[in-house]
Amino acid sequence: MSLLCMKDICKSFNGIPVLKQVELTIEKGEVHALLGENGAGKSTTIKMLTGILKPTSGNICINGLDPYKHRIQSSKNIGVVFGQRTQLWWDIPIRESFSMLKEIYEIPNSVYDANIKYFGEILGVSEFMGYPARKLSLGQRMRADIVASLIHNPPVIYLDEPTIGLDVAVKERVCEFLKKINKERGTTILLTSHDLDDIEKVCSRIIVIDHGKKLFDGDAALLKRKYAYNRCTPDKKHTFLFHL
């Protein structure tokens, strides 16, 4: 059985279709990306995979569970980061947020201590563990949110626009970290973005969604060959534009 499977997923809001018969299969240890413009249906897909939203029709199975019907049980098997929202408590030190998550997920002391040390060293969160979330920069908060999403060792993590608004240095750090946990821990990763450059650094497979439909499923090289043309910008950098 695949770790993640979506079959014939449709989602409508007030009768307006947002996703139209989307299918997706991800095996354990794979790193995939949902690519598309704002409003394409990426975030809606992530919210259904977490159990926040219920599909209008179709079936979703994550690690043998329906994420909507078994939301509490399923939440122990997933981690999630929403780039525009934090799961940290706003007015308390982030170390206290992590401690609260430890109790919520019933994480053994040995696992918790090892993870805090591991993530703290790689992502550099140790330097601001005593600060509340409201005093963190966007880059610091994003790194802390990633730690919060992985602190219970979930087999799969969803990241919805995890690098939005971040500077180049923090983007690189986040991308390198995602590659590292995938390689060392076998963590399955699904992230959304509209930035192909970020996706290429991390993901082996790209799914393009546009107006609620899946238009492409393959690697970045094939996507460029089929749909992209190269444009040289005034600062002499090369970017890819897509006709999908």
Short mmCIF file of N, CA and C in Angstrom, two decimals, residues 23-25 31-35 196 199-200 203-209 214-227:
data_model
loop_
_atom_site.label_atom_id
_atom_site.label_comp_id
_atom_site.label_asym_id
_atom_site.label_seq_id
_atom_site.Cartn_x
_atom_site.Cartn_y
_atom_site.Cartn_z
N GLU A 23 -5.80 13.06 -8.77
CA GLU A 23 -5.27 11.80 -8.27
C GLU A 23 -3.79 11.97 -7.96
N LEU A 24 -3.37 11.35 -6.85
CA LEU A 24 -1.98 11.50 -6.41
C LEU A 24 -1.59 10.28 -5.59
N THR A 25 -0.42 9.73 -5.89
CA THR A 25 0.11 8.60 -5.13
C THR A 25 1.55 8.89 -4.77
N VAL A 31 9.97 12.54 -2.20
CA VAL A 31 9.86 13.99 -1.99
C VAL A 31 9.18 14.59 -3.22
N HIS A 32 7.96 15.07 -3.03
CA HIS A 32 7.17 15.57 -4.14
C HIS A 32 6.77 17.02 -3.91
N ALA A 33 6.41 17.69 -5.00
CA ALA A 33 5.98 19.08 -4.92
C ALA A 33 4.71 19.28 -5.71
N LEU A 34 3.85 20.15 -5.16
CA LEU A 34 2.69 20.64 -5.90
C LEU A 34 3.03 22.05 -6.36
N LEU A 35 3.06 22.23 -7.66
CA LEU A 35 3.44 23.52 -8.25
C LEU A 35 2.22 24.13 -8.91
N LEU A 196 9.65 27.39 -8.92
CA LEU A 196 10.28 26.17 -9.42
C LEU A 196 11.71 26.03 -8.94
N ILE A 199 11.75 24.30 -5.59
CA ILE A 199 11.29 22.92 -5.73
C ILE A 199 12.38 22.03 -6.31
N GLU A 200 13.09 22.52 -7.30
CA GLU A 200 14.13 21.72 -7.94
C GLU A 200 15.22 21.29 -6.97
N CYS A 203 12.95 18.42 -4.54
CA CYS A 203 11.98 17.41 -4.97
C CYS A 203 12.43 16.60 -6.19
N SER A 204 12.07 15.33 -6.17
CA SER A 204 12.37 14.44 -7.28
C SER A 204 11.21 14.38 -8.27
N ARG A 205 10.01 14.78 -7.83
CA ARG A 205 8.84 14.70 -8.69
C ARG A 205 7.98 15.95 -8.48
N ILE A 206 7.43 16.44 -9.56
CA ILE A 206 6.62 17.66 -9.53
C ILE A 206 5.24 17.38 -10.11
N ILE A 207 4.22 17.80 -9.38
CA ILE A 207 2.85 17.73 -9.87
C ILE A 207 2.37 19.15 -10.08
N VAL A 208 1.95 19.49 -11.28
CA VAL A 208 1.46 20.84 -11.58
C VAL A 208 -0.06 20.84 -11.55
N ILE A 209 -0.61 21.74 -10.75
CA ILE A 209 -2.06 21.92 -10.66
C ILE A 209 -2.42 23.30 -11.18
N LYS A 214 -4.99 18.46 -12.41
CA LYS A 214 -3.60 18.05 -12.51
C LYS A 214 -3.20 18.03 -13.98
N LEU A 215 -2.21 18.86 -14.31
CA LEU A 215 -1.79 19.00 -15.70
C LEU A 215 -0.49 18.27 -16.00
N PHE A 216 0.31 18.02 -14.97
CA PHE A 216 1.62 17.41 -15.21
C PHE A 216 2.03 16.62 -13.98
N ASP A 217 2.74 15.51 -14.22
CA ASP A 217 3.27 14.68 -13.13
C ASP A 217 4.56 14.05 -13.62
N GLY A 218 5.70 14.57 -13.14
CA GLY A 218 6.99 14.05 -13.59
C GLY A 218 8.13 14.83 -12.95
N ASP A 219 9.34 14.71 -13.50
CA ASP A 219 10.46 15.42 -12.91
C ASP A 219 10.63 16.80 -13.54
N ALA A 220 11.50 17.61 -12.93
CA ALA A 220 11.67 18.99 -13.35
C ALA A 220 12.22 19.10 -14.77
N ALA A 221 13.14 18.20 -15.12
CA ALA A 221 13.73 18.25 -16.46
C ALA A 221 12.67 18.04 -17.53
N LEU A 222 11.77 17.07 -17.30
CA LEU A 222 10.70 16.82 -18.27
C LEU A 222 9.74 17.99 -18.33
N LEU A 223 9.45 18.60 -17.18
CA LEU A 223 8.56 19.76 -17.15
C LEU A 223 9.12 20.89 -18.00
N LYS A 224 10.42 21.14 -17.87
CA LYS A 224 11.04 22.21 -18.65
C LYS A 224 11.04 21.89 -20.14
N ARG A 225 11.33 20.62 -20.47
CA ARG A 225 11.36 20.24 -21.89
C ARG A 225 9.99 20.39 -22.54
N LYS A 226 8.95 20.06 -21.81
CA LYS A 226 7.62 20.05 -22.41
C LYS A 226 6.96 21.42 -22.43
N TYR A 227 7.20 22.24 -21.38
CA TYR A 227 6.37 23.41 -21.23
C TYR A 227 7.11 24.74 -21.10
#
